[in-house]
Amino acid sequence: MFESDLIIDLSREGDKGNLPIVKNRQEIPVNLHLLPLKNLVLFPGMMVPLVVPKESSSSRMLEHLFENNRKYIVGVTTKNPTIDDPSPSDLFNVGTVAKIVKNLRLPDGSLSILLQTIKRVEVERFLRTVPFIIVKIKIIEERCEDSSELEALFRIVQDQLKEVMNLNRQISEEIGMIMANLTTPGALADFIAAHFKLKLEDRQQLLELPDVRKRLERLSTLLTHEINIMHIGKKIQDEIHSKVAKNQKEFFLREELKAIRRELGEEKDERTQEFEKILKLIEEAKMPERVRERVKSELERIRTMNPESSEYHTVRTYLDWLIAIPWSKSSQDQLNLPKARKILDQDHYGLKDVKERIIEFLAVRKLNPEHGSTILCLVGPPGVGKTSVGKSVAQTMGRKFYRFSVGGMRDEAEIKGHRRTYVAAMPGKIVQGLKWVGTNNPVFMLDEIDKIGADFRGDPSSALLEALDPEQNKEFLDHYLDIPVDLSNVMFIATANITDTIPRALLDRMEIIKLPGYIEDEKVSIAEQYIIPKQLKKHGIKPEQLKFSQSSVKKIIRDYTNEAGLRNLERHIAKICRKVASKLATKSIPPVQIKSTKIKEYLGVEENYNELANRPTIPGVAVGLAWTQSGGEVLFIESSTMPGKQQLELTGQLGEVMNESARIALGYVRSHADTLKIPKEIRFDQKDIHIHFPSGAIPKDGPSAGVTIVTSLVSLLRNSPIKPRLAMTGEVTLTGKILPVGGIREKIIAAKRAGVKEVIVPKENFKNVHEIPGKTKHGLKFHYASNIDEVLKISLPA
């Protein structure tokens, strides 16, 4: 392809200064104004028209040249055409000297100039950059040595040009005539480079080649590439024409065949059979009346469409979706309460509150079949069985189960679908789920609802509001279907690790059921009744071939896992099963009995370190209890003092709330130093205090460490160690009052797992401790405190 017109839109800053003009032997000034060029490379020996916008800096520079009767400029291409004000580093080093032959002011105020390009030049240095760019140039003389090789290259390029012109009939005859009359290799190379559609970098590279032979070699390579592309394009075009002709022929033959069949009164054509099949499916679907009307309306539309058109396939897919939705298909609820309780007990150990809530739902459903849908939200740490509970609920009720995760979902269309105007549009996850299960009353599980996101594509949590509201979901509107769908019979179960990140409006529509972490005895029972039999079956091991002692399971729990759930416990049991399976598959061995003394042989060295048991009891070290998304944790707090100027140093990746708790604790200790029996020789104004929370790589936040921080500071300043194996939790105020905190059960489980013997909790949390089962609290002594004085009497008895 060739370009016959070269027009560029320039927008540059210019120069209003004057420099002495020094001329060389060719009467071309050595010091010239530089005209930056966008997407254009000037080659010598051309007449190039340019249009410069009104009020641009380049226009002002040219006006300045006209006023001073200067005709020569140097055109240099910018490396990045998006830069409006190029610096010396933004310009190539080689350009072309041009003479302004003619200039004309156009009616719109822009400036039209005609340039006669003369010589390649090299920019030796920049003399001035503001207000206009002025450079010192050096003429680059063209090198052309007569040789047989040069003549051969010249003829090759001429032949390639003829082939290009034969392949591309759009090239004007004027361009062809000019090229035919160019008899010198250098002129031909520059003309092709200036008018052939090349990349900017390739043009600049050709400009920077003064050696004519090398220029022709590079140009021949570029022409060869273009000829190959043209051949490929012609081949593709011929194939497309052939395919279109074939399709047209087939279409006419089919139409003639249909006409012949109609005349003979023979069997119906394929399209008629298809429409009759659709009508039969519509009748079987038992759709609501308004849906039936929409389906028949769309069916009438495609009767007159060409089956090969894209719109036909779009409407056909839409009809398939409407027909596939189970408008009237329901599964029969199993409302046998004793049987339901038995299934829940078989599938899950414990989880009393969850099981009771499901039994209550079934009881209400049995007494009132018209009872609306219920939205439950199971909240608990990872690995406690939230997702498996949803499957058990579906099995208990005899309903189909469909699960999809909304964690990380950021597009509203994932819930409510895309409108049909979009290419490859489809319904949202809810409608897809209805089609998948084939009934209108399944159990839908929305996993990880606390991790749902939002961005410029919409807010999926807002789209869920309609689906999860029993008062609105009778007419849930999917954007793709554009027809209300009744979701009132669907039972929604959501899962989350925490409720803090769930949008408030969404949280208000759900009934929260908390699944706490498991204590050691519960984990042992679950491992013996569920995990071990499951893993033995999974690995092809018979129960008599591998047995776990209860002590071995306890050792795995204590020394190799540190979690509220059961996933790591199951992984370690699976690891032992794999090792035993490897032995059984290679040779015959006697039954394997896994004892606590053999655990290290299969799992390696212990992964847990009981810091509480091994940490020495020294002043300033206190044990707190924290709640995380993964359950409860034991949190150590260390305090120390050093000479300084009342500075408080906090370390351990603390959040803003925990930072405030530390400052409140220090403020209370300083203001109540006398009542706290802190020695008078301790001068707060001459000391810095450093409070550190170990496990510094783990972020920590929350107010419940306030009591622990105060106790740590008082222990340090009194030089009195805290009572061993004592842990505490509670938020403290500036007046010393202790406020209640959350996550009590998880914290108690963590305390027991760590070997704590006594726990201090806020007095207001007594009811939370009372609700914890007795076996969870067994072995722990509880102290209830309403102010700091009561805490210190327990923790610092000396």
JSON list of C-alpha atoms in Angstrom, two decimals, residues 234-369:
[
{"chain": "A", "resi": 234, "resn": "LYS", "atom": "CA", "xyz": [-5.68, -12.94, -1.47]},
{"chain": "A", "resi": 235, "resn": "LYS", "atom": "CA", "xyz": [-5.85, -16.63, -0.57]},
{"chain": "A", "resi": 236, "resn": "ILE", "atom": "CA", "xyz": [-8.14, -15.94, 2.41]},
{"chain": "A", "resi": 237, "resn": "GLN", "atom": "CA", "xyz": [-10.36, -13.69, 0.30]},
{"chain": "A", "resi": 238, "resn": "ASP", "atom": "CA", "xyz": [-10.70, -16.37, -2.38]},
{"chain": "A", "resi": 239, "resn": "GLU", "atom": "CA", "xyz": [-11.64, -18.97, 0.24]},
{"chain": "A", "resi": 240, "resn": "ILE", "atom": "CA", "xyz": [-14.30, -16.66, 1.73]},
{"chain": "A", "resi": 241, "resn": "HIS", "atom": "CA", "xyz": [-15.83, -16.00, -1.69]},
{"chain": "A", "resi": 242, "resn": "SER", "atom": "CA", "xyz": [-15.87, -19.72, -2.42]},
{"chain": "A", "resi": 243, "resn": "LYS", "atom": "CA", "xyz": [-17.51, -20.50, 0.93]},
{"chain": "A", "resi": 244, "resn": "VAL", "atom": "CA", "xyz": [-20.19, -17.81, 0.51]},
{"chain": "A", "resi": 245, "resn": "ALA", "atom": "CA", "xyz": [-20.99, -19.10, -3.00]},
{"chain": "A", "resi": 246, "resn": "LYS", "atom": "CA", "xyz": [-21.28, -22.65, -1.66]},
{"chain": "A", "resi": 247, "resn": "ASN", "atom": "CA", "xyz": [-23.60, -21.59, 1.19]},
{"chain": "A", "resi": 248, "resn": "GLN", "atom": "CA", "xyz": [-25.81, -19.65, -1.21]},
{"chain": "A", "resi": 249, "resn": "LYS", "atom": "CA", "xyz": [-26.01, -22.65, -3.50]},
{"chain": "A", "resi": 250, "resn": "GLU", "atom": "CA", "xyz": [-26.93, -24.97, -0.61]},
{"chain": "A", "resi": 251, "resn": "PHE", "atom": "CA", "xyz": [-29.59, -22.52, 0.60]},
{"chain": "A", "resi": 252, "resn": "PHE", "atom": "CA", "xyz": [-31.31, -22.38, -2.80]},
{"chain": "A", "resi": 253, "resn": "LEU", "atom": "CA", "xyz": [-31.15, -26.16, -3.16]},
{"chain": "A", "resi": 254, "resn": "ARG", "atom": "CA", "xyz": [-32.75, -26.64, 0.28]},
{"chain": "A", "resi": 255, "resn": "GLU", "atom": "CA", "xyz": [-35.52, -24.20, -0.57]},
{"chain": "A", "resi": 256, "resn": "GLU", "atom": "CA", "xyz": [-36.19, -26.05, -3.84]},
{"chain": "A", "resi": 257, "resn": "LEU", "atom": "CA", "xyz": [-36.21, -29.38, -1.95]},
{"chain": "A", "resi": 258, "resn": "LYS", "atom": "CA", "xyz": [-38.74, -28.00, 0.55]},
{"chain": "A", "resi": 259, "resn": "ALA", "atom": "CA", "xyz": [-40.96, -26.79, -2.27]},
{"chain": "A", "resi": 260, "resn": "ILE", "atom": "CA", "xyz": [-40.79, -30.20, -3.97]},
{"chain": "A", "resi": 261, "resn": "ARG", "atom": "CA", "xyz": [-41.70, -31.99, -0.72]},
{"chain": "A", "resi": 262, "resn": "ARG", "atom": "CA", "xyz": [-44.64, -29.66, -0.16]},
{"chain": "A", "resi": 263, "resn": "GLU", "atom": "CA", "xyz": [-45.90, -30.35, -3.70]},
{"chain": "A", "resi": 264, "resn": "LEU", "atom": "CA", "xyz": [-45.59, -34.10, -3.19]},
{"chain": "A", "resi": 265, "resn": "GLY", "atom": "CA", "xyz": [-47.23, -33.92, 0.26]},
{"chain": "A", "resi": 266, "resn": "GLU", "atom": "CA", "xyz": [-44.38, -35.85, 1.79]},
{"chain": "A", "resi": 267, "resn": "GLU", "atom": "CA", "xyz": [-42.89, -35.60, 5.33]},
{"chain": "A", "resi": 268, "resn": "LYS", "atom": "CA", "xyz": [-42.47, -32.25, 7.04]},
{"chain": "A", "resi": 269, "resn": "ASP", "atom": "CA", "xyz": [-39.22, -30.39, 6.71]},
{"chain": "A", "resi": 270, "resn": "GLU", "atom": "CA", "xyz": [-36.67, -30.20, 9.54]},
{"chain": "A", "resi": 271, "resn": "ARG", "atom": "CA", "xyz": [-37.63, -26.68, 10.56]},
{"chain": "A", "resi": 272, "resn": "THR", "atom": "CA", "xyz": [-41.32, -27.55, 10.93]},
{"chain": "A", "resi": 273, "resn": "GLN", "atom": "CA", "xyz": [-40.39, -30.56, 13.02]},
{"chain": "A", "resi": 274, "resn": "GLU", "atom": "CA", "xyz": [-38.20, -28.34, 15.21]},
{"chain": "A", "resi": 275, "resn": "PHE", "atom": "CA", "xyz": [-41.04, -25.86, 15.83]},
{"chain": "A", "resi": 276, "resn": "GLU", "atom": "CA", "xyz": [-43.43, -28.68, 16.71]},
{"chain": "A", "resi": 277, "resn": "LYS", "atom": "CA", "xyz": [-40.86, -30.05, 19.17]},
{"chain": "A", "resi": 278, "resn": "ILE", "atom": "CA", "xyz": [-40.57, -26.62, 20.81]},
{"chain": "A", "resi": 279, "resn": "LEU", "atom": "CA", "xyz": [-44.35, -26.34, 21.13]},
{"chain": "A", "resi": 280, "resn": "LYS", "atom": "CA", "xyz": [-44.45, -29.75, 22.79]},
{"chain": "A", "resi": 281, "resn": "LEU", "atom": "CA", "xyz": [-41.74, -28.72, 25.29]},
{"chain": "A", "resi": 282, "resn": "ILE", "atom": "CA", "xyz": [-43.68, -25.53, 26.06]},
{"chain": "A", "resi": 283, "resn": "GLU", "atom": "CA", "xyz": [-46.76, -27.56, 26.93]},
{"chain": "A", "resi": 284, "resn": "GLU", "atom": "CA", "xyz": [-44.75, -29.97, 29.10]},
{"chain": "A", "resi": 285, "resn": "ALA", "atom": "CA", "xyz": [-43.02, -27.14, 30.98]},
{"chain": "A", "resi": 286, "resn": "LYS", "atom": "CA", "xyz": [-46.36, -25.83, 32.35]},
{"chain": "A", "resi": 287, "resn": "MET", "atom": "CA", "xyz": [-45.11, -22.26, 32.35]},
{"chain": "A", "resi": 288, "resn": "PRO", "atom": "CA", "xyz": [-46.97, -19.33, 33.90]},
{"chain": "A", "resi": 289, "resn": "GLU", "atom": "CA", "xyz": [-49.26, -17.62, 31.41]},
{"chain": "A", "resi": 290, "resn": "ARG", "atom": "CA", "xyz": [-47.08, -14.54, 30.88]},
{"chain": "A", "resi": 291, "resn": "VAL", "atom": "CA", "xyz": [-44.02, -16.73, 30.26]},
{"chain": "A", "resi": 292, "resn": "ARG", "atom": "CA", "xyz": [-45.97, -18.83, 27.79]},
{"chain": "A", "resi": 293, "resn": "GLU", "atom": "CA", "xyz": [-46.98, -15.68, 25.89]},
{"chain": "A", "resi": 294, "resn": "ARG", "atom": "CA", "xyz": [-43.37, -14.48, 25.75]},
{"chain": "A", "resi": 295, "resn": "VAL", "atom": "CA", "xyz": [-42.15, -17.87, 24.47]},
{"chain": "A", "resi": 296, "resn": "LYS", "atom": "CA", "xyz": [-44.79, -18.05, 21.74]},
{"chain": "A", "resi": 297, "resn": "SER", "atom": "CA", "xyz": [-44.06, -14.46, 20.73]},
{"chain": "A", "resi": 298, "resn": "GLU", "atom": "CA", "xyz": [-40.34, -15.26, 20.34]},
{"chain": "A", "resi": 299, "resn": "LEU", "atom": "CA", "xyz": [-41.21, -18.45, 18.47]},
{"chain": "A", "resi": 300, "resn": "GLU", "atom": "CA", "xyz": [-43.25, -16.48, 15.94]},
{"chain": "A", "resi": 301, "resn": "ARG", "atom": "CA", "xyz": [-40.28, -14.15, 15.45]},
{"chain": "A", "resi": 302, "resn": "ILE", "atom": "CA", "xyz": [-37.86, -16.89, 14.41]},
{"chain": "A", "resi": 303, "resn": "ARG", "atom": "CA", "xyz": [-40.36, -18.51, 12.03]},
{"chain": "A", "resi": 304, "resn": "THR", "atom": "CA", "xyz": [-39.60, -15.80, 9.50]},
{"chain": "A", "resi": 305, "resn": "MET", "atom": "CA", "xyz": [-35.85, -15.60, 10.17]},
{"chain": "A", "resi": 306, "resn": "ASN", "atom": "CA", "xyz": [-33.05, -17.14, 8.17]},
{"chain": "A", "resi": 307, "resn": "PRO", "atom": "CA", "xyz": [-31.60, -20.02, 10.25]},
{"chain": "A", "resi": 308, "resn": "GLU", "atom": "CA", "xyz": [-28.11, -18.90, 9.25]},
{"chain": "A", "resi": 309, "resn": "SER", "atom": "CA", "xyz": [-28.51, -15.41, 10.79]},
{"chain": "A", "resi": 310, "resn": "SER", "atom": "CA", "xyz": [-26.94, -14.55, 14.16]},
{"chain": "A", "resi": 311, "resn": "GLU", "atom": "CA", "xyz": [-30.24, -13.19, 15.52]},
{"chain": "A", "resi": 312, "resn": "TYR", "atom": "CA", "xyz": [-31.92, -16.55, 14.87]},
{"chain": "A", "resi": 313, "resn": "HIS", "atom": "CA", "xyz": [-29.39, -18.35, 17.08]},
{"chain": "A", "resi": 314, "resn": "THR", "atom": "CA", "xyz": [-29.70, -15.65, 19.79]},
{"chain": "A", "resi": 315, "resn": "VAL", "atom": "CA", "xyz": [-33.48, -16.03, 20.00]},
{"chain": "A", "resi": 316, "resn": "ARG", "atom": "CA", "xyz": [-33.23, -19.82, 19.77]},
{"chain": "A", "resi": 317, "resn": "THR", "atom": "CA", "xyz": [-30.84, -19.91, 22.74]},
{"chain": "A", "resi": 318, "resn": "TYR", "atom": "CA", "xyz": [-33.17, -17.62, 24.69]},
{"chain": "A", "resi": 319, "resn": "LEU", "atom": "CA", "xyz": [-36.09, -20.00, 24.05]},
{"chain": "A", "resi": 320, "resn": "ASP", "atom": "CA", "xyz": [-34.00, -22.96, 25.22]},
{"chain": "A", "resi": 321, "resn": "TRP", "atom": "CA", "xyz": [-33.32, -21.20, 28.53]},
{"chain": "A", "resi": 322, "resn": "LEU", "atom": "CA", "xyz": [-37.00, -20.33, 29.07]},
{"chain": "A", "resi": 323, "resn": "ILE", "atom": "CA", "xyz": [-38.04, -23.91, 28.38]},
{"chain": "A", "resi": 324, "resn": "ALA", "atom": "CA", "xyz": [-35.27, -25.44, 30.53]},
{"chain": "A", "resi": 325, "resn": "ILE", "atom": "CA", "xyz": [-36.22, -23.55, 33.72]},
{"chain": "A", "resi": 326, "resn": "PRO", "atom": "CA", "xyz": [-38.28, -25.79, 36.07]},
{"chain": "A", "resi": 327, "resn": "TRP", "atom": "CA", "xyz": [-41.30, -23.50, 36.33]},
{"chain": "A", "resi": 328, "resn": "SER", "atom": "CA", "xyz": [-43.54, -26.17, 37.83]},
{"chain": "A", "resi": 329, "resn": "LYS", "atom": "CA", "xyz": [-41.21, -29.08, 38.69]},
{"chain": "A", "resi": 330, "resn": "SER", "atom": "CA", "xyz": [-40.71, -29.60, 42.44]},
{"chain": "A", "resi": 331, "resn": "SER", "atom": "CA", "xyz": [-39.16, -32.32, 44.54]},
{"chain": "A", "resi": 332, "resn": "GLN", "atom": "CA", "xyz": [-41.28, -33.78, 47.32]},
{"chain": "A", "resi": 333, "resn": "ASP", "atom": "CA", "xyz": [-40.09, -32.63, 50.76]},
{"chain": "A", "resi": 334, "resn": "GLN", "atom": "CA", "xyz": [-39.26, -35.43, 53.22]},
{"chain": "A", "resi": 335, "resn": "LEU", "atom": "CA", "xyz": [-40.74, -34.24, 56.49]},
{"chain": "A", "resi": 336, "resn": "ASN", "atom": "CA", "xyz": [-40.00, -37.31, 58.65]},
{"chain": "A", "resi": 337, "resn": "LEU", "atom": "CA", "xyz": [-38.39, -35.56, 61.62]},
{"chain": "A", "resi": 338, "resn": "PRO", "atom": "CA", "xyz": [-36.87, -38.65, 63.36]},
{"chain": "A", "resi": 339, "resn": "LYS", "atom": "CA", "xyz": [-35.33, -39.76, 60.06]},
{"chain": "A", "resi": 340, "resn": "ALA", "atom": "CA", "xyz": [-34.02, -36.25, 59.41]},
{"chain": "A", "resi": 341, "resn": "ARG", "atom": "CA", "xyz": [-32.41, -36.09, 62.85]},
{"chain": "A", "resi": 342, "resn": "LYS", "atom": "CA", "xyz": [-30.82, -39.50, 62.26]},
{"chain": "A", "resi": 343, "resn": "ILE", "atom": "CA", "xyz": [-29.30, -38.37, 58.93]},
{"chain": "A", "resi": 344, "resn": "LEU", "atom": "CA", "xyz": [-27.90, -35.19, 60.50]},
{"chain": "A", "resi": 345, "resn": "ASP", "atom": "CA", "xyz": [-26.35, -37.16, 63.38]},
{"chain": "A", "resi": 346, "resn": "GLN", "atom": "CA", "xyz": [-24.80, -39.64, 60.95]},
{"chain": "A", "resi": 347, "resn": "ASP", "atom": "CA", "xyz": [-23.22, -36.92, 58.82]},
{"chain": "A", "resi": 348, "resn": "HIS", "atom": "CA", "xyz": [-22.02, -34.52, 61.54]},
{"chain": "A", "resi": 349, "resn": "TYR", "atom": "CA", "xyz": [-20.76, -34.77, 65.08]},
{"chain": "A", "resi": 350, "resn": "GLY", "atom": "CA", "xyz": [-21.99, -32.09, 67.49]},
{"chain": "A", "resi": 351, "resn": "LEU", "atom": "CA", "xyz": [-23.35, -28.89, 65.86]},
{"chain": "A", "resi": 352, "resn": "LYS", "atom": "CA", "xyz": [-26.37, -29.04, 68.12]},
{"chain": "A", "resi": 353, "resn": "ASP", "atom": "CA", "xyz": [-27.65, -25.53, 67.30]},
{"chain": "A", "resi": 354, "resn": "VAL", "atom": "CA", "xyz": [-27.47, -26.11, 63.56]},
{"chain": "A", "resi": 355, "resn": "LYS", "atom": "CA", "xyz": [-29.29, -29.42, 63.72]},
{"chain": "A", "resi": 356, "resn": "GLU", "atom": "CA", "xyz": [-32.00, -28.02, 65.96]},
{"chain": "A", "resi": 357, "resn": "ARG", "atom": "CA", "xyz": [-32.61, -25.10, 63.59]},
{"chain": "A", "resi": 358, "resn": "ILE", "atom": "CA", "xyz": [-32.99, -27.46, 60.63]},
{"chain": "A", "resi": 359, "resn": "ILE", "atom": "CA", "xyz": [-35.38, -29.71, 62.54]},
{"chain": "A", "resi": 360, "resn": "GLU", "atom": "CA", "xyz": [-37.41, -26.61, 63.50]},
{"chain": "A", "resi": 361, "resn": "PHE", "atom": "CA", "xyz": [-37.60, -25.57, 59.86]},
{"chain": "A", "resi": 362, "resn": "LEU", "atom": "CA", "xyz": [-38.86, -29.04, 58.85]},
{"chain": "A", "resi": 363, "resn": "ALA", "atom": "CA", "xyz": [-41.41, -29.01, 61.65]},
{"chain": "A", "resi": 364, "resn": "VAL", "atom": "CA", "xyz": [-42.82, -25.65, 60.55]},
{"chain": "A", "resi": 365, "resn": "ARG", "atom": "CA", "xyz": [-42.85, -26.83, 56.93]},
{"chain": "A", "resi": 366, "resn": "LYS", "atom": "CA", "xyz": [-44.81, -29.92, 57.95]},
{"chain": "A", "resi": 367, "resn": "LEU", "atom": "CA", "xyz": [-47.41, -27.90, 59.84]},
{"chain": "A", "resi": 368, "resn": "ASN", "atom": "CA", "xyz": [-47.58, -25.10, 57.24]},
{"chain": "A", "resi": 369, "resn": "PRO", "atom": "CA", "xyz": [-46.56, -26.15, 53.69]}
]
